[in-house]
C-alpha cells in the first residue's frame, strides 16, 4: 500500500521513530489508526445513547443561542 502524507505528518512520524517510542514508521501509523478506531467507536456509542434518549423522550428543546453557549463552554 502506498500512502501520501503531508510533510508535517512525515516529520511527526520521523520524530516518533527517532525518539525510540516506535520501531518504524509502520508502527506509528498502526498505533494512530488503532487510536482513531477506538475514538470512532466511542463516538458511535455516544451518538447511540443520544439517539436512544431522543427515541425515549429524554430531551428538551433549547434555543440556538443556548446551544452555542454550551458548545463554546465545552470547548474551553
Tab-separated table of N, CA, C and O in Angstrom:
chain	number	residue	atom	x	y	z
A	1	UNK	N	0.853	-1.171	0.000
A	1	UNK	CA	0.000	0.000	0.000
A	1	UNK	C	0.899	1.234	0.000
A	1	UNK	O	1.837	1.338	0.788
A	2	UNK	N	0.602	2.164	-0.864
A	2	UNK	CA	1.310	3.439	-0.889
A	2	UNK	C	0.395	4.525	-0.368
A	2	UNK	O	-0.774	4.585	-0.733
A	3	UNK	N	0.929	5.381	0.484
A	3	UNK	CA	0.165	6.489	1.044
A	3	UNK	C	0.934	7.782	0.846
A	3	UNK	O	2.156	7.803	0.936
A	4	UNK	N	0.210	8.832	0.614
A	4	UNK	CA	0.814	10.154	0.578
A	4	UNK	C	0.367	10.894	1.826
A	4	UNK	O	-0.815	10.909	2.148
A	5	UNK	N	1.324	11.479	2.536
A	5	UNK	CA	1.000	12.243	3.736
A	5	UNK	C	1.705	13.588	3.665
A	5	UNK	O	2.683	13.761	2.928
A	6	UNK	N	1.211	14.506	4.452
A	6	UNK	CA	1.796	15.852	4.457
A	6	UNK	C	3.210	15.817	5.044
A	6	UNK	O	3.580	14.890	5.776
A	7	UNK	N	3.961	16.844	4.747
A	7	UNK	CA	5.327	16.957	5.290
A	7	UNK	C	5.292	17.027	6.815
A	7	UNK	O	6.161	16.472	7.486
A	8	UNK	N	4.289	17.721	7.358
A	8	UNK	CA	4.169	17.828	8.818
A	8	UNK	C	3.979	16.459	9.459
A	8	UNK	O	4.595	16.150	10.488
A	9	UNK	N	3.104	15.636	8.867
A	9	UNK	CA	2.880	14.299	9.421
A	9	UNK	C	4.101	13.413	9.239
A	9	UNK	O	4.432	12.607	10.123
A	10	UNK	N	4.784	13.556	8.118
A	10	UNK	CA	6.013	12.788	7.908
A	10	UNK	C	7.048	13.144	8.968
A	10	UNK	O	7.705	12.276	9.533
A	11	UNK	N	7.140	14.438	9.274
A	11	UNK	CA	8.081	14.874	10.304
A	11	UNK	C	7.690	14.306	11.663
A	11	UNK	O	8.536	13.869	12.443
A	12	UNK	N	6.385	14.313	11.958
A	12	UNK	CA	5.904	13.753	13.229
A	12	UNK	C	6.283	12.270	13.322
A	12	UNK	O	6.785	11.814	14.356
A	13	UNK	N	6.053	11.534	12.260
A	13	UNK	CA	6.387	10.104	12.247
A	13	UNK	C	7.887	9.915	12.446
A	13	UNK	O	8.322	9.088	13.262
A	14	UNK	N	8.667	10.681	11.715
A	14	UNK	CA	10.130	10.585	11.859
A	14	UNK	C	10.567	10.876	13.290
A	14	UNK	O	11.419	10.171	13.841
A	15	UNK	N	9.968	11.906	13.883
A	15	UNK	CA	10.306	12.264	15.270
A	15	UNK	C	9.952	11.145	16.240
A	15	UNK	O	10.711	10.857	17.182
A	16	UNK	N	8.798	10.517	16.039
A	16	UNK	CA	8.387	9.418	16.921
A	16	UNK	C	9.346	8.243	16.813
A	16	UNK	O	9.699	7.628	17.821
A	17	UNK	N	9.763	7.914	15.596
A	17	UNK	CA	10.704	6.807	15.411
A	17	UNK	C	12.060	7.173	16.015
A	17	UNK	O	12.661	6.376	16.752
A	18	UNK	N	12.532	8.389	15.746
A	18	UNK	CA	13.829	8.827	16.270
A	18	UNK	C	13.851	8.861	17.796
A	18	UNK	O	14.888	8.634	18.420
A	19	UNK	N	12.690	9.132	18.412
A	19	UNK	CA	12.626	9.190	19.872
A	19	UNK	C	12.772	7.807	20.508
A	19	UNK	O	13.022	7.699	21.701
A	20	UNK	N	12.558	6.765	19.714
A	20	UNK	CA	12.631	5.407	20.240
A	20	UNK	C	11.292	4.863	20.707
A	20	UNK	O	11.197	3.715	21.131
A	21	UNK	N	10.244	5.695	20.649
A	21	UNK	CA	8.923	5.221	21.080
A	21	UNK	C	8.351	4.173	20.135
A	21	UNK	O	7.539	3.345	20.535
A	22	UNK	N	8.786	4.215	18.876
A	22	UNK	CA	8.308	3.270	17.867
A	22	UNK	C	9.504	2.747	17.082
A	22	UNK	O	10.476	3.470	16.862
A	23	UNK	N	9.383	1.514	16.635
A	23	UNK	CA	10.476	0.894	15.889
A	23	UNK	C	10.604	1.376	14.462
A	23	UNK	O	11.705	1.430	13.912
A	24	UNK	N	9.466	1.711	13.858
A	24	UNK	CA	9.491	2.181	12.478
A	24	UNK	C	8.222	2.959	12.170
A	24	UNK	O	7.315	3.056	13.012
A	25	UNK	N	8.159	3.513	10.969
A	25	UNK	CA	7.029	4.345	10.578
A	25	UNK	C	5.714	3.564	10.589
A	25	UNK	O	4.669	4.093	10.971
A	26	UNK	N	5.763	2.300	10.190
A	26	UNK	CA	4.542	1.490	10.184
A	26	UNK	C	3.943	1.360	11.573
A	26	UNK	O	2.717	1.386	11.743
A	27	UNK	N	4.791	1.235	12.579
A	27	UNK	CA	4.299	1.120	13.958
A	27	UNK	C	3.594	2.400	14.390
A	27	UNK	O	2.568	2.346	15.075
A	28	UNK	N	4.124	3.546	13.979
A	28	UNK	CA	3.486	4.826	14.309
A	28	UNK	C	2.110	4.897	13.665
A	28	UNK	O	1.111	5.225	14.314
A	29	UNK	N	2.040	4.571	12.386
A	29	UNK	CA	0.767	4.642	11.660
A	29	UNK	C	-0.227	3.628	12.210
A	29	UNK	O	-1.407	3.939	12.411
A	30	UNK	N	0.223	2.418	12.499
A	30	UNK	CA	-0.674	1.407	13.065
A	30	UNK	C	-1.251	1.861	14.400
A	30	UNK	O	-2.448	1.683	14.663
A	31	UNK	N	-0.415	2.449	15.251
A	31	UNK	CA	-0.891	2.935	16.540
A	31	UNK	C	-1.902	4.056	16.356
A	31	UNK	O	-2.940	4.083	17.018
A	32	UNK	N	-1.610	4.968	15.449
A	32	UNK	CA	-2.534	6.077	15.184
A	32	UNK	C	-3.876	5.557	14.682
A	32	UNK	O	-4.933	6.044	15.093
A	33	UNK	N	-3.853	4.565	13.829
A	33	UNK	CA	-5.109	4.008	13.303
A	33	UNK	C	-5.888	3.269	14.384
A	33	UNK	O	-7.124	3.342	14.424
A	34	UNK	N	-5.194	2.582	15.276
A	34	UNK	CA	-5.887	1.921	16.399
A	34	UNK	C	-6.567	2.961	17.289
A	34	UNK	O	-7.714	2.780	17.707
A	35	UNK	N	-5.858	4.043	17.576
A	35	UNK	CA	-6.453	5.105	18.391
A	35	UNK	C	-7.643	5.745	17.694
A	35	UNK	O	-8.663	6.037	18.321
A	36	UNK	N	-7.536	5.951	16.403
A	36	UNK	CA	-8.637	6.527	15.628
A	36	UNK	C	-9.855	5.609	15.647
A	36	UNK	O	-10.985	6.058	15.836
A	37	UNK	N	-9.611	4.321	15.489
A	37	UNK	CA	-10.699	3.338	15.523
A	37	UNK	C	-11.394	3.346	16.884
A	37	UNK	O	-12.629	3.312	16.974
A	38	UNK	N	-10.627	3.424	17.957
A	38	UNK	CA	-11.201	3.473	19.310
A	38	UNK	C	-12.009	4.747	19.495
A	38	UNK	O	-13.111	4.723	20.070
A	39	UNK	N	-11.477	5.861	19.015
A	39	UNK	CA	-12.190	7.142	19.096
A	39	UNK	C	-13.531	7.067	18.362
A	39	UNK	O	-14.567	7.473	18.902
A	40	UNK	N	-13.524	6.523	17.161
A	40	UNK	CA	-14.776	6.404	16.406
A	40	UNK	C	-15.762	5.483	17.113
A	40	UNK	O	-16.969	5.729	17.110
A	41	UNK	N	-15.263	4.421	17.736
A	41	UNK	CA	-16.136	3.520	18.482
A	41	UNK	C	-16.820	4.234	19.633
A	41	UNK	O	-18.027	4.079	19.853
A	42	UNK	N	-16.047	5.041	20.379
A	42	UNK	CA	-16.635	5.803	21.496
A	42	UNK	C	-17.621	6.838	20.982
A	42	UNK	O	-18.686	7.041	21.581
A	43	UNK	N	-17.298	7.475	19.878
A	43	UNK	CA	-18.201	8.468	19.295
A	43	UNK	C	-19.508	7.820	18.863
A	43	UNK	O	-20.593	8.335	19.160
A	44	UNK	N	-19.430	6.680	18.206
A	44	UNK	CA	-20.645	5.972	17.787
A	44	UNK	C	-21.496	5.570	18.996
A	44	UNK	O	-22.720	5.629	18.965
A	45	UNK	N	-20.819	5.160	20.064
A	45	UNK	CA	-21.521	4.776	21.292
A	45	UNK	C	-22.289	5.971	21.871
A	45	UNK	O	-23.455	5.849	22.257
A	46	UNK	N	-21.623	7.120	21.930
A	46	UNK	CA	-22.265	8.320	22.466
A	46	UNK	C	-23.418	8.781	21.576
A	46	UNK	O	-24.461	9.203	22.081
A	47	UNK	N	-23.255	8.688	20.286
A	47	UNK	CA	-24.341	9.047	19.362
A	47	UNK	C	-25.515	8.099	19.576
A	47	UNK	O	-26.673	8.526	19.617
A	48	UNK	N	-25.226	6.819	19.740
A	48	UNK	CA	-26.284	5.845	20.004
A	48	UNK	C	-27.052	6.162	21.271
A	48	UNK	O	-28.286	6.070	21.307
A	49	UNK	N	-26.338	6.568	22.322
A	49	UNK	CA	-27.002	6.952	23.572
A	49	UNK	C	-27.910	8.154	23.344
A	49	UNK	O	-29.041	8.193	23.852
A	50	UNK	N	-27.419	9.129	22.589
A	50	UNK	CA	-28.228	10.312	22.296
A	50	UNK	C	-29.469	9.976	21.500
A	50	UNK	O	-30.569	10.477	21.783
A	51	UNK	N	-29.312	9.109	20.508
A	51	UNK	CA	-30.469	8.702	19.705
A	51	UNK	C	-31.476	7.927	20.543
A	51	UNK	O	-32.688	8.092	20.396
A	52	UNK	N	-30.968	7.092	21.449
A	52	UNK	CA	-31.845	6.344	22.346
A	52	UNK	C	-32.603	7.304	23.260
A	52	UNK	O	-33.812	7.146	23.487
A	53	UNK	N	-31.897	8.311	23.788
A	53	UNK	CA	-32.556	9.313	24.621
A	53	UNK	C	-33.660	10.020	23.836
A	53	UNK	O	-34.761	10.224	24.347
A	54	UNK	N	-33.364	10.401	22.606
A	54	UNK	CA	-34.369	11.085	21.775
A	54	UNK	C	-35.583	10.182	21.549
A	54	UNK	O	-36.723	10.627	21.685
A	55	UNK	N	-35.327	8.927	21.219
A	55	UNK	CA	-36.412	7.992	20.936
A	55	UNK	C	-37.289	7.737	22.156
A	55	UNK	O	-38.474	7.436	22.029
A	56	UNK	N	-36.710	7.888	23.359
A	56	UNK	CA	-37.443	7.619	24.590
A	56	UNK	C	-37.893	8.885	25.311
A	56	UNK	O	-38.265	8.837	26.482
A	57	UNK	N	-37.849	10.001	24.597
A	57	UNK	CA	-38.372	11.247	25.141
A	57	UNK	C	-37.507	11.920	26.180
A	57	UNK	O	-37.970	12.813	26.890
A	58	UNK	N	-36.252	11.524	26.288
A	58	UNK	CA	-35.353	12.124	27.277
A	58	UNK	C	-34.574	13.267	26.624
A	58	UNK	O	-33.386	13.158	26.336
A	59	UNK	N	-35.277	14.344	26.370
A	59	UNK	CA	-34.653	15.521	25.769
A	59	UNK	C	-35.540	16.723	26.024
A	59	UNK	O	-36.679	16.600	26.458
A	60	UNK	N	-34.996	17.909	25.766
A	60	UNK	CA	-35.795	19.122	25.853
A	60	UNK	C	-35.310	20.091	24.792
A	60	UNK	O	-34.150	20.034	24.367
A	61	UNK	N	-36.187	20.963	24.383
A	61	UNK	CA	-35.846	21.946	23.361
A	61	UNK	C	-34.991	23.053	23.976
A	61	UNK	O	-35.187	23.451	25.125
A	62	UNK	N	-34.013	23.528	23.204
A	62	UNK	CA	-33.215	24.678	23.616
A	62	UNK	C	-33.098	25.620	22.422
A	62	UNK	O	-33.292	25.208	21.274
A	63	UNK	N	-32.772	26.856	22.703
A	63	UNK	CA	-32.612	27.833	21.629
A	63	UNK	C	-31.230	27.661	20.998
A	63	UNK	O	-30.329	27.061	21.585
A	64	UNK	N	-31.074	28.217	19.820
A	64	UNK	CA	-29.777	28.180	19.143
A	64	UNK	C	-28.721	28.884	19.988
A	64	UNK	O	-27.575	28.416	20.091
A	65	UNK	N	-29.078	29.991	20.611
A	65	UNK	CA	-28.131	30.733	21.439
A	65	UNK	C	-27.668	29.884	22.627
A	65	UNK	O	-26.483	29.877	22.980
A	66	UNK	N	-28.600	29.157	23.240
A	66	UNK	CA	-28.245	28.295	24.370
A	66	UNK	C	-27.325	27.162	23.906
A	66	UNK	O	-26.332	26.837	24.567
A	67	UNK	N	-27.645	26.587	22.771
A	67	UNK	CA	-26.807	25.514	22.216
A	67	UNK	C	-25.387	26.020	21.979
A	67	UNK	O	-24.418	25.374	22.367
A	68	UNK	N	-25.261	27.182	21.337
A	68	UNK	CA	-23.944	27.729	21.044
A	68	UNK	C	-23.177	28.073	22.310
A	68	UNK	O	-21.965	27.848	22.397
A	69	UNK	N	-23.873	28.616	23.300
A	69	UNK	CA	-23.210	28.935	24.563
A	69	UNK	C	-22.660	27.666	25.227
A	69	UNK	O	-21.533	27.654	25.724
A	70	UNK	N	-23.442	26.599	25.226
A	70	UNK	CA	-22.982	25.331	25.802
A	70	UNK	C	-21.812	24.768	25.007
A	70	UNK	O	-20.839	24.266	25.579
A	71	UNK	N	-21.917	24.829	23.697
A	71	UNK	CA	-20.854	24.305	22.849
A	71	UNK	C	-19.556	25.057	23.094
A	71	UNK	O	-18.487	24.468	23.209
A	72	UNK	N	-19.642	26.357	23.201
A	72	UNK	CA	-18.445	27.175	23.443
A	72	UNK	C	-17.842	26.877	24.826
A	72	UNK	O	-16.629	26.848	24.976
A	73	UNK	N	-18.680	26.654	25.811
A	73	UNK	CA	-18.157	26.388	27.154
A	73	UNK	C	-17.517	25.013	27.232
A	73	UNK	O	-16.618	24.804	28.040
A	74	UNK	N	-17.938	24.074	26.394
A	74	UNK	CA	-17.351	22.735	26.393
A	74	UNK	C	-16.047	22.668	25.627
A	74	UNK	O	-15.285	21.732	25.783
A	75	UNK	N	-15.768	23.662	24.812
A	75	UNK	CA	-14.525	23.678	24.035
A	75	UNK	C	-13.357	24.122	24.889
A	75	UNK	O	-12.241	23.661	24.744
A	76	UNK	N	-13.608	24.998	25.816
A	76	UNK	CA	-12.525	25.566	26.637
A	76	UNK	C	-11.905	24.566	27.551
A	76	UNK	O	-12.359	23.603	27.941
